[in-house]
Amino acid sequence: MGSYSGARTAVVVGAGVAGLTAATALAREGWRVEIAEIGPPEAASGWGLCLTGPSLRALDELGLADACLAEGYGMSTITHVDVDGELADEVRPPRLIGARRPAMAGIARPALHRVLRREAVACGVTVRHGVTVAAVDDEHEHEGEGEHEAEDEHEADELIRVRLSDGTVRRVALLVGADGIRSATRGLLGLETTPAYHGQMVWRALVPRPSWATGIHQFAGKTDTAGVVPLSDERAYVFLTENGVERNTLPDAELAPRLRDLLEPFPGLVEELRSLVPESEAVVRRPVLTAFLEGAWHRGNGVVIGDAAHAPAPQTASGAALAIEDGLVLAREIGWHETVGAGLEAFADRRTQRCGTLVETSVTVAGLEREQRHHEAYPLVAACHRFMAEPA
Ligand SMILES: Cc1cc2nc3c(=O)[nH]c(=O)nc-3n(C[C@H](O)[C@H](O)[C@H](O)COP(=O)(O)OP(=O)(O)OC[C@H]3O[C@@H](n4cnc5c(N)ncnc54)[C@H](O)[C@@H]3O)c2cc1C
């Protein structure tokens, strides 16, 4: 770590949406922050995501909404189409960052991560790749072992001892586990939850943007659900939720032909989306998993945030919003409290109900989709957006 004399120090595990925004928010509060990311640079997986209003609002608080809009595609409508190809409804989510800017944005994940990382680094955050957390201990068990250790110099805080996979040891005032739904930090802190599978696999294919795709379009099928999200003037991603399937993997070569088969029964505009799949650079297929950490989200001065604490199903497009909000609220609550422990307590108090409600609703939506009860699922997704529009 650098040489900010007297600054409080933090290790953040994971350079995803939650980790990068938390690191930036903490650095702006005067923290010296190091991120340990297990993957290589530019390894953001998935083709893209929708930044809904609450995501844009939280990014705007970090001064990053306009950079994301410039890299992505601003949009303000969600169109739902019935099984027979008829319009079911058109939702216009509230414009949470003002009437002159769009309600949502589609953005490629690598582009979003680039914006977030650029800002983190500009704020003095160190991002190390190919590194993970190997062990976490209460610091008093290791007093006097400080040979290779970098130590926090802030007097008011308890310290937490973090050993990284490259053998370096940090004694810091805060450990943030932002390492996703399969979080290793969560287990090392003794906080346990098991991700649940919901009998659905989600598909994504990056395709040229059809000219009519200027908002999110979702199409109900007899078995599955499909749609398209624009990512830029040139590109969009096609999505499909495959219902009632075993959780398994398919060989890469089978993905594009299989996605075309699954899109085949849909009428209307989906036929055009289907014709674009062979032009896709690649197709990805992932299980729909959810997780929610019941009880404490922190132990001592270690805490988990983002998907590591609460991962909703992708149908509500709200996981990134929750992750970004977490970073902002975490830095703020710690800043307002005398000790890190008290700040973490306040953080969890503020976040548990909002995140729990969202995860629970997303599981209900996934269940309704699985049973082809789209007319019940659509209003629930709209209710989710209204709920998320309330301040974090
Ligand atoms: C298919 C799909 C589509 C989605 N679409 C949307 C959408 O449209 N809108 C939306 O808001 N949300 C969406 N989500 C949810 C959203 O992607 C997540 O909620 C969000 O990415 C969570 O951010 P995170 O930083 O907590 O976790 P992640 O994005 O998973 O980031 C975790 C980071 O930690 C790193 N890491 C993992 N393990 C370790 C380790 N042991 N040590 C160090 N680093 C580690 C990973 O490499 C990664 O960089 C979608 C999810 C899925 C699966």
Coordinates of C-alpha atoms and ligand atoms in Angstrom, one line a residue:
M1 CA 0.0 0.0 0.0
G2 CA 1.1 3.6 -0.5
S3 CA 2.1 6.1 2.2
Y4 CA -0.9 8.0 3.4
S5 CA 0.3 8.5 7.0
G6 CA -2.5 8.1 9.5
A7 CA -5.2 7.0 7.0
R8 CA -7.5 4.2 7.8
T9 CA -6.8 1.2 5.6
A10 CA -9.1 -1.3 4.0
V11 CA -8.7 -4.5 1.9
V12 CA -11.6 -5.0 -0.6
V13 CA -11.9 -8.5 -2.1
G14 CA -13.3 -8.4 -5.6
A15 CA -13.1 -5.8 -8.3
G16 CA -16.7 -6.2 -9.5
V17 CA -19.5 -3.6 -9.3
A18 CA -19.7 -3.7 -5.5
G19 CA -15.9 -3.8 -4.8
L20 CA -15.0 -0.9 -7.2
T21 CA -17.8 1.4 -6.0
A22 CA -17.1 0.7 -2.3
A23 CA -13.4 1.3 -2.9
T24 CA -14.0 4.6 -4.6
A25 CA -16.5 5.7 -1.9
L26 CA -14.1 4.8 0.9
A27 CA -11.1 6.4 -0.8
R28 CA -13.2 9.6 -1.1
E29 CA -13.7 9.4 2.7
G30 CA -10.0 9.4 3.1
W31 CA -9.4 5.7 3.3
R32 CA -6.3 4.0 1.8
V33 CA -7.8 1.0 -0.1
E34 CA -6.3 -2.0 -1.8
I35 CA -8.5 -4.3 -4.0
A36 CA -7.5 -8.0 -4.3
E37 CA -9.2 -9.4 -7.4
I38 CA -8.8 -13.0 -8.3
G39 CA -9.3 -12.6 -12.1
P40 CA -7.1 -10.8 -14.7
P41 CA -7.8 -7.2 -15.8
E42 CA -10.7 -6.9 -18.4
A43 CA -12.3 -10.2 -17.3
A44 CA -15.8 -9.0 -16.6
S45 CA -18.1 -11.8 -17.5
G46 CA -21.5 -11.7 -19.3
W47 CA -22.3 -9.5 -22.2
G48 CA -24.0 -6.6 -20.5
L49 CA -26.5 -5.4 -18.0
C50 CA -29.2 -2.9 -17.6
L51 CA -28.5 -0.1 -15.2
T52 CA -31.9 0.7 -13.9
G53 CA -32.8 4.1 -12.4
P54 CA -31.5 3.3 -8.9
S55 CA -28.2 2.2 -10.4
L56 CA -27.9 5.4 -12.4
R57 CA -28.9 7.5 -9.3
A58 CA -26.2 5.7 -7.2
L59 CA -23.6 6.2 -10.0
D60 CA -24.6 9.8 -10.2
E61 CA -23.8 10.3 -6.5
L62 CA -20.3 9.1 -7.4
G63 CA -20.3 11.4 -10.4
L64 CA -20.2 8.5 -12.8
A65 CA -23.7 8.3 -14.4
D66 CA -22.8 10.4 -17.4
A67 CA -19.6 8.4 -18.1
C68 CA -21.8 5.2 -18.1
L69 CA -24.4 6.8 -20.3
A70 CA -21.6 7.8 -22.7
E71 CA -20.3 4.2 -22.8
G72 CA -23.8 2.6 -22.9
Y73 CA -27.2 3.2 -24.4
G74 CA -29.8 5.4 -22.6
M75 CA -33.4 4.2 -22.7
S76 CA -36.7 4.8 -21.0
T77 CA -39.2 2.1 -21.8
I78 CA -39.7 -1.6 -21.1
T79 CA -42.1 -3.3 -23.6
H80 CA -43.7 -6.6 -22.6
V81 CA -45.1 -8.7 -25.4
D82 CA -47.6 -11.6 -24.9
V83 CA -47.2 -15.2 -26.0
D84 CA -49.3 -14.4 -29.2
G85 CA -47.1 -11.5 -30.1
E86 CA -49.5 -8.8 -28.9
L87 CA -48.3 -5.9 -26.7
A88 CA -49.1 -6.7 -23.0
D89 CA -47.8 -3.4 -21.6
E90 CA -45.2 -0.7 -21.9
V91 CA -43.6 0.4 -18.6
R92 CA -42.0 3.8 -18.3
P93 CA -39.8 3.7 -15.2
P94 CA -39.3 7.0 -13.3
R95 CA -36.3 9.1 -14.5
L96 CA -34.4 9.2 -11.2
I97 CA -31.5 11.3 -12.5
G98 CA -33.7 14.0 -13.9
A99 CA -36.1 14.5 -16.8
R100 CA -33.3 15.4 -19.2
R101 CA -31.5 12.1 -18.8
P102 CA -32.8 8.6 -19.6
A103 CA -34.5 6.3 -17.0
M104 CA -32.1 3.4 -17.6
A105 CA -29.0 2.4 -19.6
G106 CA -27.8 -0.8 -21.2
I107 CA -24.0 -1.2 -20.9
A108 CA -21.5 -3.9 -21.7
R109 CA -20.0 -5.2 -18.5
P110 CA -16.3 -4.5 -19.5
A111 CA -17.3 -0.9 -20.3
L112 CA -19.0 -0.5 -16.9
H113 CA -16.0 -2.0 -15.1
R114 CA -13.6 0.3 -17.1
V115 CA -15.5 3.4 -15.9
L116 CA -15.6 2.2 -12.3
R117 CA -11.9 1.1 -12.2
R118 CA -10.7 4.3 -13.8
E119 CA -12.4 6.3 -11.1
A120 CA -11.2 4.0 -8.3
V121 CA -7.6 4.3 -9.5
A122 CA -8.0 8.1 -9.9
C123 CA -9.0 8.2 -6.2
G124 CA -5.8 6.4 -5.2
V125 CA -7.2 2.8 -4.9
T126 CA -4.6 0.0 -5.7
V127 CA -6.1 -2.8 -7.8
R128 CA -4.2 -6.1 -7.7
H129 CA -5.1 -8.9 -10.0
G130 CA -4.6 -12.6 -9.6
V131 CA -4.8 -12.3 -5.8
T132 CA -7.4 -13.5 -3.4
V133 CA -7.8 -13.7 0.4
A134 CA -6.4 -16.8 2.0
A135 CA -7.0 -16.3 5.7
V136 CA -8.7 -13.8 8.1
D137 CA -7.9 -13.6 11.8
D138 CA -8.5 -11.4 14.7
E139 CA -5.4 -9.4 15.0
H140 CA -4.7 -10.0 18.7
E141 CA -4.0 -13.7 18.0
H142 CA -1.0 -12.6 16.0
E143 CA 0.5 -9.7 17.9
G144 CA 4.3 -9.5 17.3
E145 CA 4.3 -11.5 14.0
G146 CA 4.6 -8.3 12.0
E147 CA 7.6 -9.1 9.8
H148 CA 5.9 -8.8 6.4
E149 CA 2.8 -6.9 7.5
A150 CA 1.5 -3.5 6.4
E151 CA -0.3 -2.0 9.3
D152 CA -3.1 0.5 9.8
E153 CA -2.0 3.5 11.8
H154 CA -5.4 4.7 12.9
E155 CA -5.7 4.4 16.7
A156 CA -9.4 4.1 17.3
D157 CA -10.0 0.9 15.4
E158 CA -9.6 -2.7 16.1
L159 CA -7.6 -4.4 13.4
I160 CA -8.3 -7.4 11.2
R161 CA -5.4 -9.5 9.9
V162 CA -5.8 -10.5 6.2
R163 CA -3.4 -13.0 4.6
L164 CA -3.5 -12.8 0.8
S165 CA -2.8 -15.7 -1.6
D166 CA 0.6 -14.3 -2.6
G167 CA 1.7 -14.5 1.1
T168 CA 1.4 -10.8 1.9
V169 CA -0.3 -9.9 5.2
R170 CA -2.3 -6.8 5.9
R171 CA -3.5 -5.6 9.3
V172 CA -6.3 -3.3 8.4
A173 CA -9.3 -1.5 10.0
L174 CA -11.7 -2.9 7.4
L175 CA -12.1 -6.0 5.2
V176 CA -14.8 -5.8 2.6
G177 CA -15.8 -9.1 0.9
A178 CA -17.2 -8.0 -2.5
D179 CA -16.4 -11.3 -4.2
G180 CA -19.8 -12.3 -5.6
I181 CA -22.4 -14.9 -4.9
R182 CA -19.7 -17.7 -4.3
S183 CA -17.8 -15.3 -1.9
A184 CA -14.7 -16.9 -0.3
T185 CA -14.5 -14.0 2.2
R186 CA -18.0 -14.8 3.5
G187 CA -16.8 -18.3 4.5
L188 CA -13.6 -17.0 6.0
L189 CA -15.6 -14.6 8.1
G190 CA -17.7 -17.6 9.3
L191 CA -20.9 -16.2 7.6
E192 CA -22.8 -18.9 5.7
T193 CA -25.4 -19.0 3.0
T194 CA -26.0 -21.4 0.2
P195 CA -26.9 -20.1 -3.3
A196 CA -30.3 -21.5 -4.5
Y197 CA -30.9 -22.7 -8.1
H198 CA -34.3 -22.0 -9.5
G199 CA -34.6 -24.4 -12.4
Q200 CA -33.7 -21.7 -15.0
M201 CA -30.7 -21.1 -17.2
V202 CA -30.2 -17.6 -18.6
W203 CA -28.7 -17.0 -22.0
R204 CA -27.0 -13.9 -23.4
A205 CA -25.8 -13.3 -27.0
L206 CA -24.1 -10.1 -28.1
V207 CA -25.6 -9.1 -31.5
P208 CA -25.8 -6.0 -33.8
R209 CA -28.6 -3.7 -32.4
P210 CA -31.8 -3.9 -34.5
S211 CA -33.0 -0.3 -35.2
W212 CA -36.3 -0.9 -33.4
A213 CA -34.5 -1.9 -30.1
T214 CA -34.4 1.5 -28.4
G215 CA -35.6 0.2 -25.1
I216 CA -35.9 -3.2 -23.3
H217 CA -38.2 -5.6 -25.1
Q218 CA -39.4 -8.7 -23.4
F219 CA -41.3 -11.5 -25.1
A220 CA -43.3 -14.2 -23.3
G221 CA -43.0 -17.6 -24.9
K222 CA -44.9 -20.8 -24.4
T223 CA -42.1 -22.2 -22.3
D224 CA -39.3 -19.6 -22.1
T225 CA -38.9 -15.8 -22.0
A226 CA -36.8 -13.9 -24.5
G227 CA -35.8 -10.3 -25.1
V228 CA -33.3 -7.7 -26.2
V229 CA -31.4 -4.9 -24.4
P230 CA -29.5 -2.2 -26.4
L231 CA -25.9 -1.7 -25.2
S232 CA -24.7 1.0 -27.7
D233 CA -25.8 2.4 -31.1
E234 CA -24.2 -0.6 -32.7
R235 CA -24.7 -3.5 -30.2
A236 CA -27.4 -5.1 -28.1
Y237 CA -27.7 -8.4 -26.2
V238 CA -30.4 -10.9 -26.8
F239 CA -31.5 -12.7 -23.6
L240 CA -33.5 -15.9 -23.1
T241 CA -34.6 -17.5 -19.8
E242 CA -34.8 -21.3 -20.3
N243 CA -37.4 -22.8 -17.9
G244 CA -37.5 -26.1 -16.0
V245 CA -34.0 -27.3 -16.8
E246 CA -31.3 -29.1 -14.9
R247 CA -28.3 -27.0 -14.0
N248 CA -25.6 -28.2 -16.4
T249 CA -23.0 -26.9 -18.9
L250 CA -23.0 -27.3 -22.6
P251 CA -20.0 -27.3 -24.9
D252 CA -19.3 -23.9 -26.4
A253 CA -19.9 -25.1 -29.9
E254 CA -23.4 -26.1 -29.0
L255 CA -24.4 -22.8 -27.5
A256 CA -25.3 -20.7 -30.6
P257 CA -27.3 -23.5 -32.4
R258 CA -29.1 -24.3 -29.1
L259 CA -30.1 -20.7 -28.5
R260 CA -31.5 -20.5 -32.1
D261 CA -33.6 -23.6 -31.4
L262 CA -34.9 -22.1 -28.2
L263 CA -35.8 -18.8 -30.0
E264 CA -37.5 -20.6 -32.8
P265 CA -41.1 -20.9 -31.3
F266 CA -41.4 -17.1 -30.7
P267 CA -43.3 -15.1 -33.2
G268 CA -42.8 -11.6 -34.5
L269 CA -39.7 -9.5 -33.7
V270 CA -37.9 -12.4 -32.0
E271 CA -37.5 -14.0 -35.5
E272 CA -35.2 -11.1 -36.3
L273 CA -33.3 -11.5 -33.0
R274 CA -32.9 -15.2 -33.8
S275 CA -31.5 -14.4 -37.3
L276 CA -28.8 -12.3 -35.6
V277 CA -27.5 -15.1 -33.3
P278 CA -25.0 -16.5 -35.8
E279 CA -23.4 -13.0 -36.0
S280 CA -22.9 -13.1 -32.2
E281 CA -19.2 -13.0 -31.1
A282 CA -20.2 -15.6 -28.4
V283 CA -23.1 -16.9 -26.5
V284 CA -23.1 -17.4 -22.7
R285 CA -25.4 -19.5 -20.5
R286 CA -25.6 -19.2 -16.7
P287 CA -27.8 -20.7 -14.0
V288 CA -30.3 -18.4 -12.2
L289 CA -29.0 -18.4 -8.6
T290 CA -30.1 -16.3 -5.7
A291 CA -28.6 -15.9 -2.2
F292 CA -29.4 -14.0 0.9
L293 CA -27.3 -13.9 4.0
E294 CA -29.7 -14.2 7.0
G295 CA -28.4 -12.7 10.2
A296 CA -25.2 -10.8 10.5
W297 CA -23.4 -9.5 7.4
H298 CA -20.2 -8.7 9.4
R299 CA -17.9 -10.3 11.9
G300 CA -15.5 -8.0 13.7
N301 CA -14.3 -5.5 11.1
G302 CA -15.0 -7.8 8.2
V303 CA -18.2 -7.4 6.1
V304 CA -19.7 -8.7 2.9
I305 CA -21.5 -6.6 0.4
G306 CA -23.1 -7.0 -3.1
D307 CA -23.9 -10.5 -4.3
A308 CA -21.8 -11.9 -1.5
A309 CA -24.6 -10.8 0.9
H310 CA -27.7 -10.6 -1.3
A311 CA -27.9 -11.9 -4.9
P312 CA -31.4 -11.4 -6.6
A313 CA -32.4 -13.4 -9.7
P314 CA -31.5 -11.4 -12.9
Q315 CA -35.2 -11.0 -13.9
T316 CA -35.5 -7.8 -11.7
A317 CA -32.3 -6.3 -13.1
S318 CA -31.5 -4.8 -9.7
G319 CA -28.4 -6.7 -8.4
A320 CA -26.0 -4.0 -9.7
A321 CA -28.2 -1.3 -8.2
L322 CA -28.0 -2.9 -4.8
A323 CA -24.3 -3.5 -5.1
I324 CA -23.6 0.2 -6.0
E325 CA -25.8 1.4 -3.2
D326 CA -24.0 -0.9 -0.8
G327 CA -20.7 0.8 -1.5
L328 CA -22.1 4.3 -1.0
V329 CA -24.0 3.4 2.2
L330 CA -21.0 1.5 3.6
A331 CA -18.6 4.4 3.3
R332 CA -21.1 6.9 4.6
E333 CA -22.1 4.9 7.7
I334 CA -18.5 4.1 8.6
G335 CA -17.7 7.8 8.2
W336 CA -20.6 8.8 10.5
H337 CA -19.6 6.4 13.3
E338 CA -16.9 6.5 15.9
T339 CA -15.7 2.9 15.2
V340 CA -15.8 0.7 12.1
G341 CA -17.8 -1.9 14.1
A342 CA -20.5 0.6 14.8
G343 CA -20.5 1.7 11.2
L344 CA -20.9 -1.9 10.0
E345 CA -23.8 -2.4 12.3
A346 CA -25.6 0.7 11.0
F347 CA -24.8 -0.4 7.4
A348 CA -26.4 -3.8 7.8
D349 CA -29.4 -2.2 9.6
R350 CA -30.0 0.2 6.7
R351 CA -29.6 -2.5 4.0
T352 CA -31.1 -5.8 5.2
Q353 CA -34.7 -5.1 4.6
R354 CA -34.3 -3.5 1.2
C355 CA -32.0 -6.2 -0.1
G356 CA -34.1 -9.0 1.4
T357 CA -37.3 -7.8 -0.1
L358 CA -35.7 -7.5 -3.5
V359 CA -34.2 -11.0 -3.4
E360 CA -37.5 -12.5 -2.2
T361 CA -39.5 -10.7 -4.9
S362 CA -37.0 -11.8 -7.6
V363 CA -37.4 -15.5 -6.5
T364 CA -41.2 -15.0 -6.8
V365 CA -40.8 -13.5 -10.3
A366 CA -38.6 -16.4 -11.4
G367 CA -41.3 -18.9 -10.1
L368 CA -44.1 -17.1 -12.0
E369 CA -42.0 -17.1 -15.1
R370 CA -41.3 -20.8 -14.7
E371 CA -45.1 -21.4 -14.6
Q372 CA -45.7 -19.1 -17.6
R373 CA -47.8 -16.8 -15.4
H374 CA -46.3 -13.7 -17.1
H375 CA -49.4 -11.5 -16.5
E376 CA -48.6 -11.8 -12.8
A377 CA -44.8 -11.5 -13.2
Y378 CA -44.9 -8.2 -15.2
P379 CA -46.7 -6.1 -12.5
L380 CA -44.4 -7.6 -9.8
V381 CA -41.3 -6.5 -11.8
A382 CA -42.9 -3.0 -12.2
A383 CA -43.6 -3.0 -8.4
C384 CA -39.9 -3.9 -7.8
H385 CA -38.8 -0.9 -9.9
R386 CA -41.1 1.4 -7.8
F387 CA -39.8 -0.1 -4.6
M388 CA -36.2 0.4 -5.7
A389 CA -37.0 4.0 -6.7
E390 CA -37.4 4.8 -3.0
P391 CA -34.2 6.3 -1.6
A392 CA -31.6 3.7 -0.5
Ligands
LIG1 C1 -27.0 -13.4 -16.2 C2 -27.1 -12.2 -15.3 C3 -27.7 -11.0 -15.7 C4 -27.8 -9.9 -14.8 N1 -28.3 -8.8 -15.3 C5 -28.4 -7.7 -14.5 C6 -28.9 -6.5 -14.9 O1 -29.3 -6.3 -16.1 N2 -29.0 -5.4 -14.1 C7 -28.5 -5.5 -12.8 O2 -28.6 -4.6 -12.0 N3 -28.0 -6.7 -12.3 C8 -28.0 -7.8 -13.1 N4 -27.4 -8.9 -12.7 C9 -26.9 -9.0 -11.3 C10 -25.6 -8.3 -11.2 O3 -24.7 -8.8 -12.2 C11 -24.9 -8.6 -9.9 O4 -25.9 -8.3 -8.8 C12 -23.7 -7.7 -9.6 O5 -22.8 -8.0 -10.6 C13 -23.1 -7.9 -8.3 O6 -21.9 -7.3 -8.2 P1 -20.8 -7.8 -7.2 O7 -19.7 -6.9 -7.4 O8 -21.4 -8.0 -5.8 O9 -20.4 -9.3 -7.7 P2 -19.7 -9.7 -9.1 O10 -20.2 -8.8 -10.2 O11 -19.9 -11.1 -9.2 O12 -18.2 -9.4 -8.8 C14 -17.4 -10.1 -7.9 C15 -15.9 -9.9 -8.3 O13 -15.1 -10.6 -7.3 C16 -14.2 -11.4 -8.0 N5 -13.9 -12.6 -7.1 C17 -14.7 -13.7 -7.0 N6 -14.1 -14.5 -6.1 C18 -13.0 -13.9 -5.7 C19 -12.1 -14.3 -4.7 N7 -12.1 -15.4 -4.0 N8 -11.0 -13.4 -4.5 C20 -10.9 -12.3 -5.1 N9 -11.8 -11.9 -6.1 C21 -12.9 -12.7 -6.3 C22 -14.8 -11.7 -9.3 O14 -13.8 -12.1 -10.3 C23 -15.5 -10.4 -9.6 O15 -14.6 -9.5 -10.2 C24 -27.4 -10.1 -13.5 C25 -26.8 -11.3 -13.1 C26 -26.7 -12.3 -13.9 C27 -26.1 -13.6 -13.5

